[in-house]
């Protein structure tokens, strides 16, 4: 079976199923994760609306009428590296990747944006949600 291409509607739906079926999202307070955030892959942005540790909805190309607390941005190549089964150094984890962009001013990594307080209040659940992109991408969410 061929895996859906990163960032397609089918890929995002597989990702949603992976997050919503992940038992870890029910523990360690992850079930309290109800902050909306966006993911920007190159020019494409998707709003991820979380409710109780589950993805309630995915909104492609959100407008000013949508709300989010924080986001993560990167070019398509950075995301392709991030979702690899074994990602390269500094693209394996969101804080390491952000450090390379924000502090070292390097290209090719992911960058965090938005409300830092809310991001860090929910960091572990947010990281788990992002890490599940790797699961969805490499296993098809099954």
mmCIF file with all atom_site columns, C-alpha atoms in Angstrom:
data_model
loop_
_atom_site.group_PDB
_atom_site.id
_atom_site.type_symbol
_atom_site.label_atom_id
_atom_site.label_alt_id
_atom_site.label_comp_id
_atom_site.label_asym_id
_atom_site.label_entity_id
_atom_site.label_seq_id
_atom_site.pdbx_PDB_ins_code
_atom_site.Cartn_x
_atom_site.Cartn_y
_atom_site.Cartn_z
_atom_site.occupancy
_atom_site.B_iso_or_equiv
_atom_site.pdbx_formal_charge
_atom_site.auth_seq_id
_atom_site.auth_comp_id
_atom_site.auth_asym_id
_atom_site.auth_atom_id
_atom_site.pdbx_PDB_model_num
ATOM 1   C CA . UNK A 1 1   ? 0.000   0.000  0.000  1.00 0.00 ? 1   UNK A CA 1
ATOM 2   C CA . UNK A 1 2   ? 1.330   3.426  -0.936 1.00 0.00 ? 2   UNK A CA 1
ATOM 3   C CA . UNK A 1 3   ? 1.415   6.014  1.828  1.00 0.00 ? 3   UNK A CA 1
ATOM 4   C CA . UNK A 1 4   ? -0.307  9.342  1.115  1.00 0.00 ? 4   UNK A CA 1
ATOM 5   C CA . UNK A 1 5   ? 2.008   12.203 0.202  1.00 0.00 ? 5   UNK A CA 1
ATOM 6   C CA . UNK A 1 6   ? 2.951   14.490 3.071  1.00 0.00 ? 6   UNK A CA 1
ATOM 7   C CA . UNK A 1 7   ? 0.466   17.334 3.503  1.00 0.00 ? 7   UNK A CA 1
ATOM 8   C CA . UNK A 1 8   ? -2.323  15.980 1.297  1.00 0.00 ? 8   UNK A CA 1
ATOM 9   C CA . UNK A 1 9   ? -5.897  15.728 2.572  1.00 0.00 ? 9   UNK A CA 1
ATOM 10  C CA . UNK A 1 10  ? -5.489  11.950 2.884  1.00 0.00 ? 10  UNK A CA 1
ATOM 11  C CA . UNK A 1 11  ? -2.258  12.376 4.849  1.00 0.00 ? 11  UNK A CA 1
ATOM 12  C CA . UNK A 1 12  ? -3.876  14.808 7.287  1.00 0.00 ? 12  UNK A CA 1
ATOM 13  C CA . UNK A 1 13  ? -6.844  12.446 7.796  1.00 0.00 ? 13  UNK A CA 1
ATOM 14  C CA . UNK A 1 14  ? -4.451  9.565  8.527  1.00 0.00 ? 14  UNK A CA 1
ATOM 15  C CA . UNK A 1 15  ? -2.600  11.811 10.962 1.00 0.00 ? 15  UNK A CA 1
ATOM 16  C CA . UNK A 1 16  ? -5.867  12.741 12.713 1.00 0.00 ? 16  UNK A CA 1
ATOM 17  C CA . UNK A 1 17  ? -6.745  9.055  13.139 1.00 0.00 ? 17  UNK A CA 1
ATOM 18  C CA . UNK A 1 18  ? -3.266  8.367  14.520 1.00 0.00 ? 18  UNK A CA 1
ATOM 19  C CA . UNK A 1 19  ? -3.474  11.152 17.109 1.00 0.00 ? 19  UNK A CA 1
ATOM 20  C CA . UNK A 1 20  ? -7.037  10.321 18.137 1.00 0.00 ? 20  UNK A CA 1
ATOM 21  C CA . UNK A 1 21  ? -6.177  6.638  18.534 1.00 0.00 ? 21  UNK A CA 1
ATOM 22  C CA . UNK A 1 22  ? -2.959  7.158  20.487 1.00 0.00 ? 22  UNK A CA 1
ATOM 23  C CA . UNK A 1 23  ? -3.224  5.850  24.073 1.00 0.00 ? 23  UNK A CA 1
ATOM 24  C CA . UNK A 1 24  ? -0.463  8.195  25.274 1.00 0.00 ? 24  UNK A CA 1
ATOM 25  C CA . UNK A 1 25  ? -2.677  11.187 24.554 1.00 0.00 ? 25  UNK A CA 1
ATOM 26  C CA . UNK A 1 26  ? -4.907  9.991  27.436 1.00 0.00 ? 26  UNK A CA 1
ATOM 27  C CA . UNK A 1 27  ? -2.137  10.061 30.051 1.00 0.00 ? 27  UNK A CA 1
ATOM 28  C CA . UNK A 1 28  ? 0.166   12.588 31.730 1.00 0.00 ? 28  UNK A CA 1
ATOM 29  C CA . UNK A 1 29  ? -2.330  15.396 31.239 1.00 0.00 ? 29  UNK A CA 1
ATOM 30  C CA . UNK A 1 30  ? -2.295  15.135 27.460 1.00 0.00 ? 30  UNK A CA 1
ATOM 31  C CA . UNK A 1 31  ? -6.066  14.733 27.635 1.00 0.00 ? 31  UNK A CA 1
ATOM 32  C CA . UNK A 1 32  ? -6.182  18.367 28.826 1.00 0.00 ? 32  UNK A CA 1
ATOM 33  C CA . UNK A 1 33  ? -4.544  19.571 25.609 1.00 0.00 ? 33  UNK A CA 1
ATOM 34  C CA . UNK A 1 34  ? -7.211  21.780 24.042 1.00 0.00 ? 34  UNK A CA 1
ATOM 35  C CA . UNK A 1 35  ? -5.132  24.521 22.413 1.00 0.00 ? 35  UNK A CA 1
ATOM 36  C CA . UNK A 1 36  ? -5.456  25.133 18.691 1.00 0.00 ? 36  UNK A CA 1
ATOM 37  C CA . UNK A 1 37  ? -2.227  25.374 16.739 1.00 0.00 ? 37  UNK A CA 1
ATOM 38  C CA . UNK A 1 38  ? -1.214  25.544 13.121 1.00 0.00 ? 38  UNK A CA 1
ATOM 39  C CA . UNK A 1 39  ? 1.335   23.702 11.038 1.00 0.00 ? 39  UNK A CA 1
ATOM 40  C CA . UNK A 1 40  ? 2.813   25.478 8.056  1.00 0.00 ? 40  UNK A CA 1
ATOM 41  C CA . UNK A 1 41  ? 4.538   23.356 5.412  1.00 0.00 ? 41  UNK A CA 1
ATOM 42  C CA . UNK A 1 42  ? 6.016   25.789 2.936  1.00 0.00 ? 42  UNK A CA 1
ATOM 43  C CA . UNK A 1 43  ? 3.105   27.902 1.696  1.00 0.00 ? 43  UNK A CA 1
ATOM 44  C CA . UNK A 1 44  ? 0.408   25.583 3.044  1.00 0.00 ? 44  UNK A CA 1
ATOM 45  C CA . UNK A 1 45  ? -1.047  26.101 6.513  1.00 0.00 ? 45  UNK A CA 1
ATOM 46  C CA . UNK A 1 46  ? -3.372  23.756 8.400  1.00 0.00 ? 46  UNK A CA 1
ATOM 47  C CA . UNK A 1 47  ? -5.069  24.680 11.665 1.00 0.00 ? 47  UNK A CA 1
ATOM 48  C CA . UNK A 1 48  ? -5.294  21.781 14.098 1.00 0.00 ? 48  UNK A CA 1
ATOM 49  C CA . UNK A 1 49  ? -8.165  22.238 16.534 1.00 0.00 ? 49  UNK A CA 1
ATOM 50  C CA . UNK A 1 50  ? -7.520  20.136 19.628 1.00 0.00 ? 50  UNK A CA 1
ATOM 51  C CA . UNK A 1 51  ? -10.100 19.151 22.239 1.00 0.00 ? 51  UNK A CA 1
ATOM 52  C CA . UNK A 1 52  ? -9.149  16.972 25.194 1.00 0.00 ? 52  UNK A CA 1
ATOM 53  C CA . UNK A 1 53  ? -6.046  15.571 23.517 1.00 0.00 ? 53  UNK A CA 1
ATOM 54  C CA . UNK A 1 54  ? -7.824  14.702 20.286 1.00 0.00 ? 54  UNK A CA 1
ATOM 55  C CA . UNK A 1 55  ? -7.930  16.458 16.954 1.00 0.00 ? 55  UNK A CA 1
ATOM 56  C CA . UNK A 1 56  ? -11.437 17.820 16.672 1.00 0.00 ? 56  UNK A CA 1
ATOM 57  C CA . UNK A 1 57  ? -10.918 19.247 13.201 1.00 0.00 ? 57  UNK A CA 1
ATOM 58  C CA . UNK A 1 58  ? -8.350  20.132 10.563 1.00 0.00 ? 58  UNK A CA 1
ATOM 59  C CA . UNK A 1 59  ? -8.804  23.458 8.824  1.00 0.00 ? 59  UNK A CA 1
ATOM 60  C CA . UNK A 1 60  ? -6.779  24.007 5.645  1.00 0.00 ? 60  UNK A CA 1
ATOM 61  C CA . UNK A 1 61  ? -5.778  27.615 4.985  1.00 0.00 ? 61  UNK A CA 1
ATOM 62  C CA . UNK A 1 62  ? -7.324  29.142 8.133  1.00 0.00 ? 62  UNK A CA 1
ATOM 63  C CA . UNK A 1 63  ? -8.463  32.758 7.991  1.00 0.00 ? 63  UNK A CA 1
ATOM 64  C CA . UNK A 1 64  ? -8.550  35.584 10.505 1.00 0.00 ? 64  UNK A CA 1
ATOM 65  C CA . UNK A 1 65  ? -11.853 34.153 11.763 1.00 0.00 ? 65  UNK A CA 1
ATOM 66  C CA . UNK A 1 66  ? -10.012 31.143 13.156 1.00 0.00 ? 66  UNK A CA 1
ATOM 67  C CA . UNK A 1 67  ? -8.093  31.199 16.426 1.00 0.00 ? 67  UNK A CA 1
ATOM 68  C CA . UNK A 1 68  ? -4.863  29.512 17.447 1.00 0.00 ? 68  UNK A CA 1
ATOM 69  C CA . UNK A 1 69  ? -2.395  29.932 20.275 1.00 0.00 ? 69  UNK A CA 1
ATOM 70  C CA . UNK A 1 70  ? 0.821   28.930 18.556 1.00 0.00 ? 70  UNK A CA 1
ATOM 71  C CA . UNK A 1 71  ? 2.211   27.325 15.471 1.00 0.00 ? 71  UNK A CA 1
ATOM 72  C CA . UNK A 1 72  ? 5.158   25.628 13.875 1.00 0.00 ? 72  UNK A CA 1
ATOM 73  C CA . UNK A 1 73  ? 6.510   26.640 10.486 1.00 0.00 ? 73  UNK A CA 1
ATOM 74  C CA . UNK A 1 74  ? 9.035   25.209 8.108  1.00 0.00 ? 74  UNK A CA 1
ATOM 75  C CA . UNK A 1 75  ? 9.747   24.625 4.486  1.00 0.00 ? 75  UNK A CA 1
ATOM 76  C CA . UNK A 1 76  ? 8.599   21.387 2.922  1.00 0.00 ? 76  UNK A CA 1
ATOM 77  C CA . UNK A 1 77  ? 12.075  19.857 3.072  1.00 0.00 ? 77  UNK A CA 1
ATOM 78  C CA . UNK A 1 78  ? 12.320  20.463 6.842  1.00 0.00 ? 78  UNK A CA 1
ATOM 79  C CA . UNK A 1 79  ? 8.961   18.713 7.344  1.00 0.00 ? 79  UNK A CA 1
ATOM 80  C CA . UNK A 1 80  ? 9.999   15.827 5.088  1.00 0.00 ? 80  UNK A CA 1
ATOM 81  C CA . UNK A 1 81  ? 13.066  15.360 7.278  1.00 0.00 ? 81  UNK A CA 1
ATOM 82  C CA . UNK A 1 82  ? 11.019  15.689 10.486 1.00 0.00 ? 82  UNK A CA 1
ATOM 83  C CA . UNK A 1 83  ? 8.609   12.891 9.513  1.00 0.00 ? 83  UNK A CA 1
ATOM 84  C CA . UNK A 1 84  ? 11.290  10.425 8.424  1.00 0.00 ? 84  UNK A CA 1
ATOM 85  C CA . UNK A 1 85  ? 11.301  7.208  10.410 1.00 0.00 ? 85  UNK A CA 1
ATOM 86  C CA . UNK A 1 86  ? 14.796  8.156  11.604 1.00 0.00 ? 86  UNK A CA 1
ATOM 87  C CA . UNK A 1 87  ? 15.091  11.923 11.182 1.00 0.00 ? 87  UNK A CA 1
ATOM 88  C CA . UNK A 1 88  ? 18.471  13.630 10.895 1.00 0.00 ? 88  UNK A CA 1
ATOM 89  C CA . UNK A 1 89  ? 19.999  15.378 13.895 1.00 0.00 ? 89  UNK A CA 1
ATOM 90  C CA . UNK A 1 90  ? 18.274  18.625 14.892 1.00 0.00 ? 90  UNK A CA 1
ATOM 91  C CA . UNK A 1 91  ? 15.170  17.763 12.851 1.00 0.00 ? 91  UNK A CA 1
ATOM 92  C CA . UNK A 1 92  ? 14.202  14.903 15.147 1.00 0.00 ? 92  UNK A CA 1
ATOM 93  C CA . UNK A 1 93  ? 12.539  17.017 17.823 1.00 0.00 ? 93  UNK A CA 1
ATOM 94  C CA . UNK A 1 94  ? 10.747  20.376 17.759 1.00 0.00 ? 94  UNK A CA 1
ATOM 95  C CA . UNK A 1 95  ? 12.846  22.224 20.366 1.00 0.00 ? 95  UNK A CA 1
ATOM 96  C CA . UNK A 1 96  ? 16.133  21.120 18.777 1.00 0.00 ? 96  UNK A CA 1
ATOM 97  C CA . UNK A 1 97  ? 14.873  22.173 15.367 1.00 0.00 ? 97  UNK A CA 1
ATOM 98  C CA . UNK A 1 98  ? 13.578  25.520 16.657 1.00 0.00 ? 98  UNK A CA 1
ATOM 99  C CA . UNK A 1 99  ? 16.919  26.186 18.365 1.00 0.00 ? 99  UNK A CA 1
ATOM 100 C CA . UNK A 1 100 ? 18.748  25.797 15.064 1.00 0.00 ? 100 UNK A CA 1
ATOM 101 C CA . UNK A 1 101 ? 16.412  28.342 13.458 1.00 0.00 ? 101 UNK A CA 1
ATOM 102 C CA . UNK A 1 102 ? 15.883  30.862 16.265 1.00 0.00 ? 102 UNK A CA 1
ATOM 103 C CA . UNK A 1 103 ? 19.297  30.854 17.947 1.00 0.00 ? 103 UNK A CA 1
ATOM 104 C CA . UNK A 1 104 ? 21.747  29.660 15.321 1.00 0.00 ? 104 UNK A CA 1
ATOM 105 C CA . UNK A 1 105 ? 19.895  31.328 12.423 1.00 0.00 ? 105 UNK A CA 1
ATOM 106 C CA . UNK A 1 106 ? 20.174  28.216 10.247 1.00 0.00 ? 106 UNK A CA 1
ATOM 107 C CA . UNK A 1 107 ? 17.858  27.346 7.386  1.00 0.00 ? 107 UNK A CA 1
ATOM 108 C CA . UNK A 1 108 ? 16.149  23.989 6.920  1.00 0.00 ? 108 UNK A CA 1
ATOM 109 C CA . UNK A 1 109 ? 14.641  23.599 10.387 1.00 0.00 ? 109 UNK A CA 1
ATOM 110 C CA . UNK A 1 110 ? 11.256  24.188 12.011 1.00 0.00 ? 110 UNK A CA 1
ATOM 111 C CA . UNK A 1 111 ? 10.340  27.353 13.893 1.00 0.00 ? 111 UNK A CA 1
ATOM 112 C CA . UNK A 1 112 ? 7.841   27.866 16.712 1.00 0.00 ? 112 UNK A CA 1
ATOM 113 C CA . UNK A 1 113 ? 5.602   30.945 16.684 1.00 0.00 ? 113 UNK A CA 1
ATOM 114 C CA . UNK A 1 114 ? 2.858   32.435 18.822 1.00 0.00 ? 114 UNK A CA 1
ATOM 115 C CA . UNK A 1 115 ? 2.096   32.442 22.536 1.00 0.00 ? 115 UNK A CA 1
ATOM 116 C CA . UNK A 1 116 ? 5.188   30.985 24.217 1.00 0.00 ? 116 UNK A CA 1
ATOM 117 C CA . UNK A 1 117 ? 3.466   30.646 27.587 1.00 0.00 ? 117 UNK A CA 1
ATOM 118 C CA . UNK A 1 118 ? 0.678   28.469 26.185 1.00 0.00 ? 118 UNK A CA 1
ATOM 119 C CA . UNK A 1 119 ? 3.127   26.515 24.036 1.00 0.00 ? 119 UNK A CA 1
ATOM 120 C CA . UNK A 1 120 ? 5.306   25.625 27.013 1.00 0.00 ? 120 UNK A CA 1
ATOM 121 C CA . UNK A 1 121 ? 2.308   24.906 29.247 1.00 0.00 ? 121 UNK A CA 1
ATOM 122 C CA . UNK A 1 122 ? 1.354   22.215 26.740 1.00 0.00 ? 122 UNK A CA 1
ATOM 123 C CA . UNK A 1 123 ? 4.809   21.338 25.464 1.00 0.00 ? 123 UNK A CA 1
ATOM 124 C CA . UNK A 1 124 ? 4.777   17.585 26.152 1.00 0.00 ? 124 UNK A CA 1
ATOM 125 C CA . UNK A 1 125 ? 1.349   17.047 24.605 1.00 0.00 ? 125 UNK A CA 1
ATOM 126 C CA . UNK A 1 126 ? 2.261   19.323 21.680 1.00 0.00 ? 126 UNK A CA 1
ATOM 127 C CA . UNK A 1 127 ? 5.507   17.404 21.135 1.00 0.00 ? 127 UNK A CA 1
ATOM 128 C CA . UNK A 1 128 ? 3.659   14.090 21.257 1.00 0.00 ? 128 UNK A CA 1
ATOM 129 C CA . UNK A 1 129 ? 1.115   15.401 18.756 1.00 0.00 ? 129 UNK A CA 1
ATOM 130 C CA . UNK A 1 130 ? 3.925   16.426 16.395 1.00 0.00 ? 130 UNK A CA 1
ATOM 131 C CA . UNK A 1 131 ? 5.838   13.169 16.927 1.00 0.00 ? 131 UNK A CA 1
ATOM 132 C CA . UNK A 1 132 ? 2.723   11.292 15.839 1.00 0.00 ? 132 UNK A CA 1
ATOM 133 C CA . UNK A 1 133 ? 3.218   12.854 12.409 1.00 0.00 ? 133 UNK A CA 1
ATOM 134 C CA . UNK A 1 134 ? 6.160   10.491 12.094 1.00 0.00 ? 134 UNK A CA 1
ATOM 135 C CA . UNK A 1 135 ? 3.983   7.521  13.064 1.00 0.00 ? 135 UNK A CA 1
ATOM 136 C CA . UNK A 1 136 ? 1.232   8.491  10.620 1.00 0.00 ? 136 UNK A CA 1
ATOM 137 C CA . UNK A 1 137 ? 3.721   9.101  7.836  1.00 0.00 ? 137 UNK A CA 1
ATOM 138 C CA . UNK A 1 138 ? 5.647   5.848  8.233  1.00 0.00 ? 138 UNK A CA 1
ATOM 139 C CA . UNK A 1 139 ? 2.926   3.418  9.359  1.00 0.00 ? 139 UNK A CA 1
ATOM 140 C CA . UNK A 1 140 ? -0.088  4.970  7.741  1.00 0.00 ? 140 UNK A CA 1
ATOM 141 C CA . UNK A 1 141 ? -1.497  5.332  11.246 1.00 0.00 ? 141 UNK A CA 1
ATOM 142 C CA . UNK A 1 142 ? -2.070  1.620  11.633 1.00 0.00 ? 142 UNK A CA 1
#
